[in-house]
Every structure is written in structure tokens, then in C-alpha cells.
XYZ file of C-alpha atoms in Angstrom:
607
model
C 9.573 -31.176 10.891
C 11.094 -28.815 7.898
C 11.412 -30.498 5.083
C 13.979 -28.647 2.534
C 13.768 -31.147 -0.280
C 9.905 -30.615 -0.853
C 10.309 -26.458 -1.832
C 11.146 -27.150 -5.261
C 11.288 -23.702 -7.144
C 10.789 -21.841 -3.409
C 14.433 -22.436 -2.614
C 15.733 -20.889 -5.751
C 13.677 -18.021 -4.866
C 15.451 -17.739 -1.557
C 18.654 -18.555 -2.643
C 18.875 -15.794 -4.850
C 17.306 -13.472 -1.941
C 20.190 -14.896 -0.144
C 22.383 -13.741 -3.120
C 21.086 -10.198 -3.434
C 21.813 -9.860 0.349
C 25.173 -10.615 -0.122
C 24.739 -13.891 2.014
C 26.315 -16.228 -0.389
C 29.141 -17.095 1.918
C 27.051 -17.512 4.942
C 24.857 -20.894 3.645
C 24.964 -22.802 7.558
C 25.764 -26.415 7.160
C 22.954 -28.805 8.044
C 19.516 -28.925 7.691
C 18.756 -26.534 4.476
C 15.873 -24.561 6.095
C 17.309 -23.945 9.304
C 18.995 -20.146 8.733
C 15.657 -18.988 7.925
C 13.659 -20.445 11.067
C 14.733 -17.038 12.724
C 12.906 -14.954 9.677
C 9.592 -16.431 10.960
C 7.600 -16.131 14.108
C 5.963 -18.867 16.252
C 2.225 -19.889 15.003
C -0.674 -18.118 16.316
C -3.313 -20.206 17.129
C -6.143 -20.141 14.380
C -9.100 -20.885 16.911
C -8.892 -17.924 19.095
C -10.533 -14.932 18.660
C -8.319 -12.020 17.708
C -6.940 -10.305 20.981
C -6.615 -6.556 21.548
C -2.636 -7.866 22.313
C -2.434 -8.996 18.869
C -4.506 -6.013 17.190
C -2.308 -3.578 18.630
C 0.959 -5.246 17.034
C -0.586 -5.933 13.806
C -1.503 -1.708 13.779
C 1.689 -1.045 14.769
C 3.954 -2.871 12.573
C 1.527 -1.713 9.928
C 2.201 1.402 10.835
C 5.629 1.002 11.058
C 5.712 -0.135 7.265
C 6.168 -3.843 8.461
C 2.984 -4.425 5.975
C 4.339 -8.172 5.047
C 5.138 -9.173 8.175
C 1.589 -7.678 9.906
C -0.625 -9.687 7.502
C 1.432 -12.590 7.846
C 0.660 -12.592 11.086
C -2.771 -11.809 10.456
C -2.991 -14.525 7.812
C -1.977 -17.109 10.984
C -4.554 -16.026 12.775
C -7.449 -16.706 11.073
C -10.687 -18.619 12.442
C -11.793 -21.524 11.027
C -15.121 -20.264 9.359
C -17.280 -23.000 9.873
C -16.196 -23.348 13.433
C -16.594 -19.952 14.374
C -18.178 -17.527 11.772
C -17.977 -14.579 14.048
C -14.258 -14.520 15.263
C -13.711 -15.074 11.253
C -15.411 -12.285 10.520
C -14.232 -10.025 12.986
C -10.222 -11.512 11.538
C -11.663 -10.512 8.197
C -12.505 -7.202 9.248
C -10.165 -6.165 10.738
C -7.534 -7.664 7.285
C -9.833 -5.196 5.460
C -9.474 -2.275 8.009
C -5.360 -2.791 7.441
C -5.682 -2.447 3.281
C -8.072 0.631 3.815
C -5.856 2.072 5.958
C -3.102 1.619 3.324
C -5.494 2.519 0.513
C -5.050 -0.539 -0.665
C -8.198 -0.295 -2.699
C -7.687 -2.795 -5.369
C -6.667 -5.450 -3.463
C -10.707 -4.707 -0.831
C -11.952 -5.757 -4.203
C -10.088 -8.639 -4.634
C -11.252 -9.306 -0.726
C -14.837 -9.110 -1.639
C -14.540 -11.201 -5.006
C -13.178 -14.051 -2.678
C -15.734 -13.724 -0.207
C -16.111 -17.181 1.139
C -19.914 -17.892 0.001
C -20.526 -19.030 3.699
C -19.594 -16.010 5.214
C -22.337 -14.456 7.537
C -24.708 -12.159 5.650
C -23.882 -9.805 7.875
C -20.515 -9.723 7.352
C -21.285 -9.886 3.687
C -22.771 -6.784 3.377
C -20.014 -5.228 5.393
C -17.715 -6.089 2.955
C -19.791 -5.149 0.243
C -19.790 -1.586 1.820
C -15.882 -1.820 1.868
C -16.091 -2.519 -1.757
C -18.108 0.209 -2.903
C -15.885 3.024 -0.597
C -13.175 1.557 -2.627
C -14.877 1.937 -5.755
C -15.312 5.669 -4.762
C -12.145 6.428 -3.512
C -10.503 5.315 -6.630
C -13.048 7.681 -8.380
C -15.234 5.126 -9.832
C -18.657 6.873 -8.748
C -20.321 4.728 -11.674
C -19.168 1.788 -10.541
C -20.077 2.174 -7.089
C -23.616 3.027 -8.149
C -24.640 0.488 -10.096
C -23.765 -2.059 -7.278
C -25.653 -0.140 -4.675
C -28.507 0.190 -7.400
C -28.628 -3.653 -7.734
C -28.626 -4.351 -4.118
C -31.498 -1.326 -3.389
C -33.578 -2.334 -5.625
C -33.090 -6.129 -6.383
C -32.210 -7.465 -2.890
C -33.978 -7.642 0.688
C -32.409 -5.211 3.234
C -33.275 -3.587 6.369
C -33.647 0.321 6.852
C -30.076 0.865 8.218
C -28.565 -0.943 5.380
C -30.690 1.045 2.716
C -29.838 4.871 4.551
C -26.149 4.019 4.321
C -26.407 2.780 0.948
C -28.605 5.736 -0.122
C -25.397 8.076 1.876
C -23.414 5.998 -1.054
C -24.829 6.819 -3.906
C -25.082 10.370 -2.744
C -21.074 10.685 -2.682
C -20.727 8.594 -6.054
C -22.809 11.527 -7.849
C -20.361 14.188 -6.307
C -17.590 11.815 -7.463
C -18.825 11.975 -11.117
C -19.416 15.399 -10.649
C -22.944 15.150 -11.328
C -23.941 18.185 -8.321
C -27.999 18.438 -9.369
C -28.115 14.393 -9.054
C -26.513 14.522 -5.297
C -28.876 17.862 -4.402
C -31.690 16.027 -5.518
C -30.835 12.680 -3.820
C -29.888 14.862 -0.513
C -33.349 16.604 -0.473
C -35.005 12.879 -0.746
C -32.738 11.348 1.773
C -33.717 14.462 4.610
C -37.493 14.233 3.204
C -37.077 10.343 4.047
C -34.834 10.459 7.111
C -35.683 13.456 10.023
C -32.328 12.664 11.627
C -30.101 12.593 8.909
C -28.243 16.166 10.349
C -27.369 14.098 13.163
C -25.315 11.339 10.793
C -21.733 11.228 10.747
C -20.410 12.448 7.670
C -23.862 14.106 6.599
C -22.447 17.458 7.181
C -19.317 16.774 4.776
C -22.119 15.298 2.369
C -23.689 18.811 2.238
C -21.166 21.047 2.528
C -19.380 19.344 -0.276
C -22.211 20.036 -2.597
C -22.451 23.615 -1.523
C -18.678 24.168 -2.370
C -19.382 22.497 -5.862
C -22.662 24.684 -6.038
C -19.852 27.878 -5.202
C -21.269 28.503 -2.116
C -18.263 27.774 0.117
C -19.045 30.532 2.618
C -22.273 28.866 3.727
C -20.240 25.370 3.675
C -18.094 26.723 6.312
C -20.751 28.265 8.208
C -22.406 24.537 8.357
C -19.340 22.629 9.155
C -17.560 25.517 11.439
C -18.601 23.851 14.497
C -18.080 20.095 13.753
C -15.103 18.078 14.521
C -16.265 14.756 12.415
C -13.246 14.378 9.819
C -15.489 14.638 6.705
C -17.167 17.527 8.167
C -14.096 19.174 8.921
C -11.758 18.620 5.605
C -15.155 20.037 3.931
C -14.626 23.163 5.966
C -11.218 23.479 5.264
C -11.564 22.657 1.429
C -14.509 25.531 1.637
C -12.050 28.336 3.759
C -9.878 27.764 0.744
C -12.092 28.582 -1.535
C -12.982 31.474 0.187
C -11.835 34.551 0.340
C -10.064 34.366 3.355
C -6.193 34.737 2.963
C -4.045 31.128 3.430
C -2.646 31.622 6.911
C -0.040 28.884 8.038
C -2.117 26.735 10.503
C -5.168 26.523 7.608
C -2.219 25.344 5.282
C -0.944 22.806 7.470
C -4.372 21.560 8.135
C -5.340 21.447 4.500
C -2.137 19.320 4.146
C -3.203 16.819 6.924
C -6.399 16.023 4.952
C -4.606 16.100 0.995
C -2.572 13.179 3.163
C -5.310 11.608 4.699
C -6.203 7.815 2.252
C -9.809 7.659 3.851
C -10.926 10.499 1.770
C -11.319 9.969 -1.101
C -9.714 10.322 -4.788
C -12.057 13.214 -5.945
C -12.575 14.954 -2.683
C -8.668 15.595 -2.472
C -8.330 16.144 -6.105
C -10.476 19.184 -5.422
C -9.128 19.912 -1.757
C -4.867 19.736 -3.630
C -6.044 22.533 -6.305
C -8.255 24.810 -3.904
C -4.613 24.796 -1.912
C -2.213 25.316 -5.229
C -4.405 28.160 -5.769
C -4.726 29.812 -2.747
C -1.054 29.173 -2.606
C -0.276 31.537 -5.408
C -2.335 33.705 -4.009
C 0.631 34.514 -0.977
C 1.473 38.371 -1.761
C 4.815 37.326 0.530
C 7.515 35.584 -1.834
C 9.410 33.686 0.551
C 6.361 32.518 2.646
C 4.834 31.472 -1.441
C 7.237 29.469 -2.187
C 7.695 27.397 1.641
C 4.012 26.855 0.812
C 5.018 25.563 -2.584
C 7.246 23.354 -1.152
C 5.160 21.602 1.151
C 2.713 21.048 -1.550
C 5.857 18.846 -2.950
C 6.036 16.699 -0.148
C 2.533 15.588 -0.044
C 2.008 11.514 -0.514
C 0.688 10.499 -4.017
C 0.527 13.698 -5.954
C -0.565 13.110 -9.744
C 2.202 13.675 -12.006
C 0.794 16.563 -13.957
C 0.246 18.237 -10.378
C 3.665 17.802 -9.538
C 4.371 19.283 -12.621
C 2.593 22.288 -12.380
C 4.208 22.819 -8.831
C 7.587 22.381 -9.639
C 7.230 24.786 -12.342
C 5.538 27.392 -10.137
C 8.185 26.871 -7.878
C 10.765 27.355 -10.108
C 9.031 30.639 -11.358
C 9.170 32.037 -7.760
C 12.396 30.708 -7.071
C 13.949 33.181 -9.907
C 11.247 35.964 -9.256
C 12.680 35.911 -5.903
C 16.582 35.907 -7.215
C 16.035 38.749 -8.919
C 13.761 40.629 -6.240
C 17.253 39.993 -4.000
C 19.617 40.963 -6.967
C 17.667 43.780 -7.649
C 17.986 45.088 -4.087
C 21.737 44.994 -3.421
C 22.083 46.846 -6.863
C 23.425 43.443 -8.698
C 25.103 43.854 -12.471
C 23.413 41.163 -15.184
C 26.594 39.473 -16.533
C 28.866 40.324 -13.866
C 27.962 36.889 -12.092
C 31.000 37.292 -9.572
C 28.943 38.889 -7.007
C 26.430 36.930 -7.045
C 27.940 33.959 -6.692
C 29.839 35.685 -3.576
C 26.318 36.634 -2.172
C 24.334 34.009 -2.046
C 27.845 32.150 -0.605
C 27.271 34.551 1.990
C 23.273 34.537 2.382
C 24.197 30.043 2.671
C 25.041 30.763 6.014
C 22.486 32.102 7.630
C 19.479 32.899 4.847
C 19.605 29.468 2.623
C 16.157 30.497 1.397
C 17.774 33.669 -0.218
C 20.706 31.722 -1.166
C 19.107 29.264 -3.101
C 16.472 31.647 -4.848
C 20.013 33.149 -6.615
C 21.338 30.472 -7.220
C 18.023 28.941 -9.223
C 18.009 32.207 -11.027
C 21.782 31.746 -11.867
C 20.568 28.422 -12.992
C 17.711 29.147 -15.378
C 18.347 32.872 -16.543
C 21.664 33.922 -16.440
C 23.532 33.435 -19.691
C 26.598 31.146 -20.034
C 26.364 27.234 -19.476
C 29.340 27.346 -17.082
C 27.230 30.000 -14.871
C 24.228 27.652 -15.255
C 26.002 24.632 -14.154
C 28.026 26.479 -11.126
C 24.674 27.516 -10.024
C 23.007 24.216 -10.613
C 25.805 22.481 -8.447
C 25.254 24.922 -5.585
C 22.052 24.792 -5.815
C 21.496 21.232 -5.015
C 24.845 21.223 -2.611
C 22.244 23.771 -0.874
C 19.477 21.526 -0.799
C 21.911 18.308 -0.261
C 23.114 19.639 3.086
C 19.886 20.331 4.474
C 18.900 16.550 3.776
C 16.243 17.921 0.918
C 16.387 15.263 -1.323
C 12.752 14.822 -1.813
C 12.543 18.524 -3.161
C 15.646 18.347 -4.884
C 14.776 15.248 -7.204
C 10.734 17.205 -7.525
C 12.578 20.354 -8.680
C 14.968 18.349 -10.938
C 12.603 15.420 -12.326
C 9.069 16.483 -12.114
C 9.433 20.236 -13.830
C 8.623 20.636 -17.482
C 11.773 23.210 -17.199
C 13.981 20.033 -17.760
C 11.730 17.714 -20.002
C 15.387 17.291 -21.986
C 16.956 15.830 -19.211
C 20.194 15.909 -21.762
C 20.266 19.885 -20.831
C 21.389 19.157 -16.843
C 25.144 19.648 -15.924
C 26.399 16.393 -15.980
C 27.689 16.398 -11.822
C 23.567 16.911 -11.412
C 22.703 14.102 -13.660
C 24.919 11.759 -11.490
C 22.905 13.517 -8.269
C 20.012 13.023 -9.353
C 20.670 9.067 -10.405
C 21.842 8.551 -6.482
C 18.238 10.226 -5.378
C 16.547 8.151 -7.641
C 17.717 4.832 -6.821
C 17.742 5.492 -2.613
C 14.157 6.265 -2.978
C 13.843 3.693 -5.560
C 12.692 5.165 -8.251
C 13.997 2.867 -11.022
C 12.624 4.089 -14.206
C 13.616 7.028 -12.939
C 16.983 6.028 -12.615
C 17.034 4.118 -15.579
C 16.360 6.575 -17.801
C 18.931 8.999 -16.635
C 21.530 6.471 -16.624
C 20.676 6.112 -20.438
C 21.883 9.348 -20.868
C 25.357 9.171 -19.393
C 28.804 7.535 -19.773
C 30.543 6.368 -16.448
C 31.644 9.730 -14.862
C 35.332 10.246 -14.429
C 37.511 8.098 -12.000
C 34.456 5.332 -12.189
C 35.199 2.161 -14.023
C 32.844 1.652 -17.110
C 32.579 -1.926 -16.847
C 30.825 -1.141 -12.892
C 28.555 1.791 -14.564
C 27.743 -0.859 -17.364
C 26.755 -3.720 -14.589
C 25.096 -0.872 -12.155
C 22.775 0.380 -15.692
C 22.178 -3.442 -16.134
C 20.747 -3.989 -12.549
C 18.707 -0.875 -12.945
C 17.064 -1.775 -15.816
C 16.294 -5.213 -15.215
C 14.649 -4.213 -11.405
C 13.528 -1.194 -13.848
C 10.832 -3.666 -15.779
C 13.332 -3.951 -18.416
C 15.101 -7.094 -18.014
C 15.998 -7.774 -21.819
C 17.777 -4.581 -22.304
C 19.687 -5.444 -18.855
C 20.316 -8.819 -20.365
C 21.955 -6.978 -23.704
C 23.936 -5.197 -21.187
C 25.591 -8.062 -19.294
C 26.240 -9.889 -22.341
C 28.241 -6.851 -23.818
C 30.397 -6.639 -20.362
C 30.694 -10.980 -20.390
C 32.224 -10.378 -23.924
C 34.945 -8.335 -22.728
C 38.848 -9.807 -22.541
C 38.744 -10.301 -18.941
C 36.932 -9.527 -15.680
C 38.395 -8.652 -12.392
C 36.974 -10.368 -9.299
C 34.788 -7.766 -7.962
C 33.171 -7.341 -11.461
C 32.149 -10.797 -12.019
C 30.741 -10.808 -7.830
C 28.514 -7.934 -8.945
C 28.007 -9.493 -12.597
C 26.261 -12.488 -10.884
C 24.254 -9.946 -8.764
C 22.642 -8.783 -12.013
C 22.593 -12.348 -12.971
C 20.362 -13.434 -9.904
C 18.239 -9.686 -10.620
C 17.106 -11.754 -13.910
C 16.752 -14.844 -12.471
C 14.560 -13.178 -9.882
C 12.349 -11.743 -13.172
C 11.860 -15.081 -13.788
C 14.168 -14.760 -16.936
C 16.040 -18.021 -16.373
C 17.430 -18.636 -19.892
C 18.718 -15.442 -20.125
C 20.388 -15.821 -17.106
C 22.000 -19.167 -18.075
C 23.111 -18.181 -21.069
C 24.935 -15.506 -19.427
C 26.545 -17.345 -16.860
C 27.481 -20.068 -19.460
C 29.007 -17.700 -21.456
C 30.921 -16.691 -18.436
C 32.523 -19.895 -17.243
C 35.182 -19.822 -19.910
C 36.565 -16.317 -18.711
C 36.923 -17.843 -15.007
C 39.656 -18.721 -13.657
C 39.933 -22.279 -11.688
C 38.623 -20.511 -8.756
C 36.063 -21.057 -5.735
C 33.837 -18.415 -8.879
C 33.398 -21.569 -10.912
C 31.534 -23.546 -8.493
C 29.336 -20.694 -7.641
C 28.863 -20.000 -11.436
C 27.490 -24.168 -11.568
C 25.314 -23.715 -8.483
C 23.192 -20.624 -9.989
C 23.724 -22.352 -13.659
C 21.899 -25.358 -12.109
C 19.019 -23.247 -10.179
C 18.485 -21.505 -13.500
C 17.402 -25.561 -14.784
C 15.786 -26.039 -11.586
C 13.313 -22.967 -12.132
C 12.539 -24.393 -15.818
C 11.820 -27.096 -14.749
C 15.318 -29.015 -16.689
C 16.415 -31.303 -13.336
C 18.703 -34.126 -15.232
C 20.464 -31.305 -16.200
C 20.073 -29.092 -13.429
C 21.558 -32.505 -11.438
C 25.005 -32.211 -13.090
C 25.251 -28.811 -12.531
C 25.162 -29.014 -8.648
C 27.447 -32.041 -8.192
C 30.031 -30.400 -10.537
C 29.483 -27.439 -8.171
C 29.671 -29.574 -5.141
C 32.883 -31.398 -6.571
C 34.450 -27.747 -7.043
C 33.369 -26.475 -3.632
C 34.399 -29.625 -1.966
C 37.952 -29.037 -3.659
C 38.294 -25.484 -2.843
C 37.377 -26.450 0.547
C 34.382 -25.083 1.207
C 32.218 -27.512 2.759
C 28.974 -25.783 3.773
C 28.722 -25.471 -0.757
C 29.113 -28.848 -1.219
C 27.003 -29.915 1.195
C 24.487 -27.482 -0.151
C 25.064 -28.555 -3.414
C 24.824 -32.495 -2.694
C 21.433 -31.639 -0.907
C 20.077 -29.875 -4.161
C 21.388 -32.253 -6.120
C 19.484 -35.125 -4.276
C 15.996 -33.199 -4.763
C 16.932 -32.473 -8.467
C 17.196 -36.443 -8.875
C 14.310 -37.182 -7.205
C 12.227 -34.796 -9.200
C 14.028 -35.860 -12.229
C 12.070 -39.563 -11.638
C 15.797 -40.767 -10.689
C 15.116 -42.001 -7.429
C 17.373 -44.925 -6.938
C 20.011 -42.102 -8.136
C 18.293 -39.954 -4.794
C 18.765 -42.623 -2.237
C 22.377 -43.165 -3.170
C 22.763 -39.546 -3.035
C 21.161 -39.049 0.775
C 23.135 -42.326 1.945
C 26.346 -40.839 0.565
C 25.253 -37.235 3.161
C 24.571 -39.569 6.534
C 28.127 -40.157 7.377
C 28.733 -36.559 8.095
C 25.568 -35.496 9.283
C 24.819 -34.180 12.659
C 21.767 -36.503 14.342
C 19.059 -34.128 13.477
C 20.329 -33.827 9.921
C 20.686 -37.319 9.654
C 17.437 -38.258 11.047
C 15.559 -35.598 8.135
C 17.880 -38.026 5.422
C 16.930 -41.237 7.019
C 13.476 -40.355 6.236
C 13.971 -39.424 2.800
C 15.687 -42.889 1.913
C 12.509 -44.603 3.524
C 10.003 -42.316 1.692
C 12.211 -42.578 -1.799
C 12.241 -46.143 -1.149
C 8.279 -46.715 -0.490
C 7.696 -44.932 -3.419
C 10.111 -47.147 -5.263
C 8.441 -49.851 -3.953
């Protein structure tokens, strides 16, 4: 049966999650646990074997982003090891398939330092295979060797287990770039193994080395006719560093592998700047930069890469303004047409548009030009739902390293981007840099910084914040229901004195209102987290004695029922029982039964 009075510092952590939803209001009477039964679902049973039922849902949700909620489920399911060592390691399997998948890579190692140390052997050395692919696509080639040098030489293995770990240390030489320590360890492996052409991935092996060795013709003329995915990104990576112009189904292939997490670190590294290159290569302007643009939206591009393409799309963005302006005979500082132009290109040619609009933005003299053309610029972009290269244009090019230099209408576009993505250092630090634009009340800027910052990492300088905005005269009702947002943000960052303090300083500027009692209950959670329960005691029946008189009932009730577990952890059990007697008059039978039991347990252990 749930028990709510044994989750001690859990239920502060779901209280404020309750808070942050804006679920304050909505606390069910009864039984504390019961709103979040439906959060939950039923209990798989741990003996079975995983079923293909249960794989598929556990790929999809995974798939679907539902990562929490798929190894939760997964985390239900698993085998008891010493009852059944082979379902257990095909549930462990398939946990690590889900974090590869993810390129999780850092938490594989974590799987393998936990290896239970009665897991099969078999299994074992699966995992250990797992770890070293991590290792190399991270880009730790070292690291990855000198396991698989300690297992080759200082361990007992069979021949299959030695050819894959000799495939291994293979690929952690081309990781490390060390090309005449893989040619040499190929040559030995073929010497040693007549079949290795027919291995999977042995193809990609080779044909990466030849494209180090700048011999990316004969790569593709070995990997031309193979369909195996390491095989086949190595003949793309070598077509692109051929001579061979970029045509648009090579650079939407190319882009499928750069996206792909299996390969790894390294091999995209190189496959991302073959691309960039060939890209500037494009003799066509508009079809140069689309291609720079889709090099924007690839998944987990290094910062200085982003860089670099921002900037080149920026350079081509204005290259092509002029090309236009230059065409329809356009005057340099007689800016009226132009504007009227590319008003008139929006309709039907936004590519055009835009590309006179960014050279508006960046070349054109006058800071009023700059920031009409800025504004229309991202309106552009805004319209056609391209906020991802809109904030990569805006935040990732060197062009704006002063981020003071941006119209102020773009700063405030730019801080929307970058908290729906979120990106909150991102939107932290442009925040920093502005005042509350007009028609926005400063005391709301001031709490919405404050929230940024502490979700940012940087919870003191949020807590400087709120403490500025409790000091002023007085608060209006809305700004103290998003103050103790910010407050819970805090508590959440485990900075519980902070938060107290705060909401302590607070009370005074409240009116006698149904604020007060909420102000006690998250005053008293605060001492609950630290561990303070005499204190944090008081604090929940004053807010249950304020609820109860501002007739809300569901508080108080919540409230009394914290207040009872605060006593009882508090060593004030006696104090407890009275507490849960003084709950059973009003209690619904299944409610009353769960307080019944806590008397007699409180009691036996008074006894």
C-alpha cells in the first residue's frame, strides 16, 4: 500500500515539480500519493524474459524521446541474475543497445564499471566490447587500446573474440590518427585472417585508411558496391574528397551519416569538414548557401564548426545581396529601393529577399538601415518557422561576438529562441545585456532573468536577483505567484537557505491572504530538505491553520499530513500520533485505514 509519510525529502521534490507545473491549487484531498499513481505504469514482471511486445515499446518511446519513461520500464523488467543469467543478460543488452543508440557513451562506461561480478563471461566480454566502441566514439583511441591490449595479451580468449578485438585496435589507431600503425595492423590482420574482406565493416576499415593515405578515388572504387553502413559513409566521405562536384543527393547522404551516433567522433569529424569544403566549392550562390544551411541543422556540431559556418554563411548571404543589387542597377546609400525590393522578392523569392536584407544588415552604412534590415531579416526567417537558423546565424557567428552591437527588437528575438529550445546560458547571457523592453514591467523581466539564471547553473546570482525585487515597496499578486516560481527553481538546485531566506523576507510584504499560507508550506519544505523538522513542524501547521481559515481544505489537510511526518522524524512521536488521530475523523476509509496504521506503527516503536 503507498505510504506518503515514508518519502521524506522525495515529496519536496515533487511538490515543487507540482509547483513549477502550476499545480499548486490542484493538491487532491486524501491519501498524499494518490494524484501521482496515474504518472506510473503497472509493474512488469521481473522473471520473464524480455518480449518482442515489450522491446518494440521500449524502441519506440525511445525513439519518441520518452528516454525516462523507456528505461523505467526497462529498469522493471529486469531478471533476477542468479535466477536466470541469460534473460538478465539479454535485459542488459538490450539497456546498453538503448544508451548506444542515444550515444550515451559515458553513461556504457558507467554500465560496464557496475558490471555485476556474476554476470556470464560471455556477457562480460560483450559489454566490454560496448565499452571500448564508446571509448572510440568519444575519440579516446588510447584508451580503447590499452584495454584491448590488456585483455589480448593478459587474458584467455577464443579466436572470434581476439579478430574483433584486433578490428578494435585497428579503428583506435585511425582515431589517433596514427595511419602507418592501422596499415600495418591491417596487413597483419589479412596475413592472419583469409576472410577478413568478407567482415562487416572491414571495407570501411580500409577505405578509411586509404582516404587518410589521400587515396580517396581507390576508397570509392572498394566501397562502390557495398551497402554495409561503415562501408558506405566511407564511400561517401571518399566522393567528397574527390573531385567529383557535390550534387544534392551525395549532400543529403553525407548529412544522413554526419547524423548518424554509431559512427564515430573522429570518423564524422573528418566526414563534417570533407562536406564544409566541398560545400564552398558550389560555383552556384543560392544552391552554396541552401547547402550551408543544412550543414546548420546537423545534430551536435562543435562550436568552432558552427562558427565557421555561420560566418561562411553570412559571407554568401551578402555576396549574394550584392550579386542581386548589382543586377537591378541598385544605388549604395539610396537604401529606399532596396528595402522596396527585397519587400517584393519576400513574396515569392525569400532566398533573394533575405540575401538583401543580410547585406543591408552587415554592410550598408547607418545603424537605423542595419537594424531595419536586421528586423526583416529575422521576420523573414520567423515566418518560415526558421528558428534553428535564425538563433545559428545570430548566436554562433563570430560577426556578433559583441552581442551589445544587435538591434535591441533582435536581442529580445533571440532571448525567446533561446529559452524555447532551452538554451539557458544562452539566454542568460543575453538577458544580461538588456533592460525590460518597453510596455514590459521590470519587476517580471527582473523575476524572468532570475529564473533563467538559476535553471542557467547560476543560482546565486538568481538569488541576488529575487532579493533585489523582495526589497521593493510592494508586490502585486501575479509577481509574488511567479516570485515563488523562482523560489521553488532554487529550492529545486538544492539551494534551500537561500530560498528561505527569501521567502522569509517576503512574508512581511503579504497581505493576510490565502499567499501567506503558501509562503509557510514552501518555508517549511525548505527545513524539511535540510534536514530542520521541529522547525519545519511549525511551519506547516501555521500553514495548515491559514489554509484551514481561508478555506481551503485540501492545504490543510496537506499541511497536517506533512506536519505529522515532520514530527515523527523530528523523534516527536507521541506529538505524531496525536497529529494522525486528530486527521481520522474526516478521513475517507482508505485514508483512514493508511492513518490507523501509522498510530499502531508510531506506537510500537514507542513502545
Amino acid at each position: 500500500m503507498c505510504d506518503p509519510f515514508k518519502e521524506g525529502a522525495n515529496l519536496f521534490v515533487r511538490f515543487s515539480t507540482l509547483f513549477a507545473l502550476g499545480l499548486k491549487r490542484t493538491i487532491k484531498t486524501g491519501v498524499l500519493c494518490t494524484p501521482f499513481l496515474f504518472l506510473f505504469p503497472p509493474a512488469i514482471n521481473a522473471s520473464e524474459v524480455l518480449s518482442e511486445e515489450l522491446l518494440t515499446e521500449l524502441s519506440w518511446l525511445s525513439d519518441e524521446g520518452a528516454e525516462t519513461l523507456s528505461f523505467m520500464l526497462l529498469a522493471e523488467a529486469e531478471p533476477n541474475l542468479d535466477e536466470n543469467p541469460q534473460a538478465w543478460s539479454e535485459w542488459h543488452q538490450k539497456k546498453i543497445e538503448l544508451l548506444r543508440q542515444k550515444g550515451r557513451w559515458q553513461d556504457i562506461i558507467q554500465e560496464y564499471e557496475t558490471l555485476p561480478v556474476n554476470a556470464p563471461d560471455k556477457h562480460h566480454n560483450w559489454v566490454f566490447t560496448e565499452l571500448v566502441k564508446a571509448y572510440l566514439a568519444m575519440g579516446g583511441g588510447d584508451q580503447a587500446r590499452d584495454l584491448l591490449m590488456s585483455l589480448i595479451w593478459d587474458s584467455e580468449h577464443d579466436q572470434t573474440q581476439l579478430a574483433d578485438w584486433r578490428r578494435l585496435v585497428i579503428q583506435s589507431y585511425l582515431v589517433d590518427g596514427r595511419f602507418d600503425d592501422a596499415q600495418t595492423a591491417i596487413l597483419r590482420y589479412e596475413q592472419d585472417y583469409q576472410d577478413a574482406e568478407q567482415l562487416a565493416g572491414w571495407l570501411g576499415l580500409k577505405a578509411r585508411l586509404l582516404i587518410e593515405s589521400d587515396r580517396a578515388n581507390d576508397a570509392a572504387l572498394l566501397t562502390v558496391v557495398s551497402d554495409q553502413p561503415t562501408a558506405r559513409s566511407a564511400y561517401v566521405l571518399a566522393r567528397l574528397n574527390g573531385l567529383s562536384p557535390l550534387d544534392t543527393a551525395m549532400l543529403n547522404e553525407a548529412l544522413t551519416w554526419v547524423n548518424q551516433v554509431q559512427l564515430d567522433a573522429a570518423f564524422k569529424q573528418m566526414l563534417f569538414s570533407a562536406l564544409f569544403e566541398k560545400t564552398k566549392q558550389i560555383s552556384d550562390l543560392p544552391q552554396r548557401i541552401a547547402a550551408l544551411e543544412s550543414l546548420l541543422e546537423i545534430n551536435n556540431i562543435e562550436v568552432a564548426q558552427t562558427t565557421a559556418v555561420a560566418d561562411a554563411l553570412w559571407h554568401n548571404l551578402t555576396e549574394y545581396g550584392q550579386q542581386l543589387a548589382n543586377q537591378q542597377q541598385l544605388l549604395v546609400g539610396n537604401f529606399g529601393p532596396w528595402f522596396d525590393l527585397a519587400a517584393q522578392l519576400s513574396q515569392s523569392e525569400t532566398n533573394q529577399s533575405e540575401a538583401l536584407y543580410a547585406w543591408l544588415a552587415i554592410k550598408a552604412e547607418g545603424k537605423d538601415i542595419n537594424a531595419k534590415a536586421h528586423a526583416m531579416l529575422v521576420n523573414s526567417l520567423d515566418q518560415q518557422g526558421r528558428s534553428e537558423l535564425l538563433r545559428s546565424l545570430y548566436l554562433s557567428s563570430s560577426q556578433f561576438s559583441d552581442i551589445k552591437v544587435l538591434p535591441l527588437a533582435l536581442m529580445y528575438r533571440l532571448i525567446d529562441l533561446a529559452l524555447a529550445v532551452p538554451d539557458l546560458a544562452m539566454a542568460s547571457r543575453l538577458m544580461s545585456q538588456v533592460d525590460a523592453p518597453a510596455g514590459v514591467d521590470v519587476i517580471e523581466w527582473q523575476l524572468r532573468r532570475a529564473r533563467v539564471q538559476i535553471l542557467a547553473g547560476v543560482p546565486e546570482h538568481g538569488a541576488d536577483l529575487l532579493r533585489e525585487i523582495v526589497a521593493a515597496d510592494s508586490l502585486t499578486n501575479a509577481q509574488i505567484e511567479n516570485l515563488l516560481l523562482a523560489v521553488q527553481d532554487l529550492n529545486n538546485k538544492t539551494r534551500f537557505e537561500e530560498a528561505f531566506s527569501i521567502l522569509a523576507d517576503l512574508l512581511p510584504k503579504v497581505p493576510e491572504s490565502a499567499w501567506r499560507y503558501e509562503l509557510f508550506f514552501w518555508m517549511a519544505e525548505a527545513r524539511m530538505a535540510q534536514q530542520q523538522y521541529s522547525d519545519a513542524a511549525r511551519l506547516y501547521l501555521r500553514s495548515a491553520k491559514l489554509a484551514q481559515e481561508n478555506q481551503s481544505e485540501s492545504w490543510s489537510l496537506t499541511a497536517h499530513q506533512r506536519a505529522a511526518f515532520a514530527l515523527e522524524q523530528a523523534g516527536l512521536l507521541s506529538d505524531a500520533v496525536n497529529m494522525y488521530q486528530a486527521l481520522l475523523p474526516g478521513a475517507d476509509n482508505a485514508t483512514r485505514s493508511i492513518y490507523e496504521n501509522q498510530i499502531r506503527r508510531l506506537k510500537t516503536i514507542s513502545n
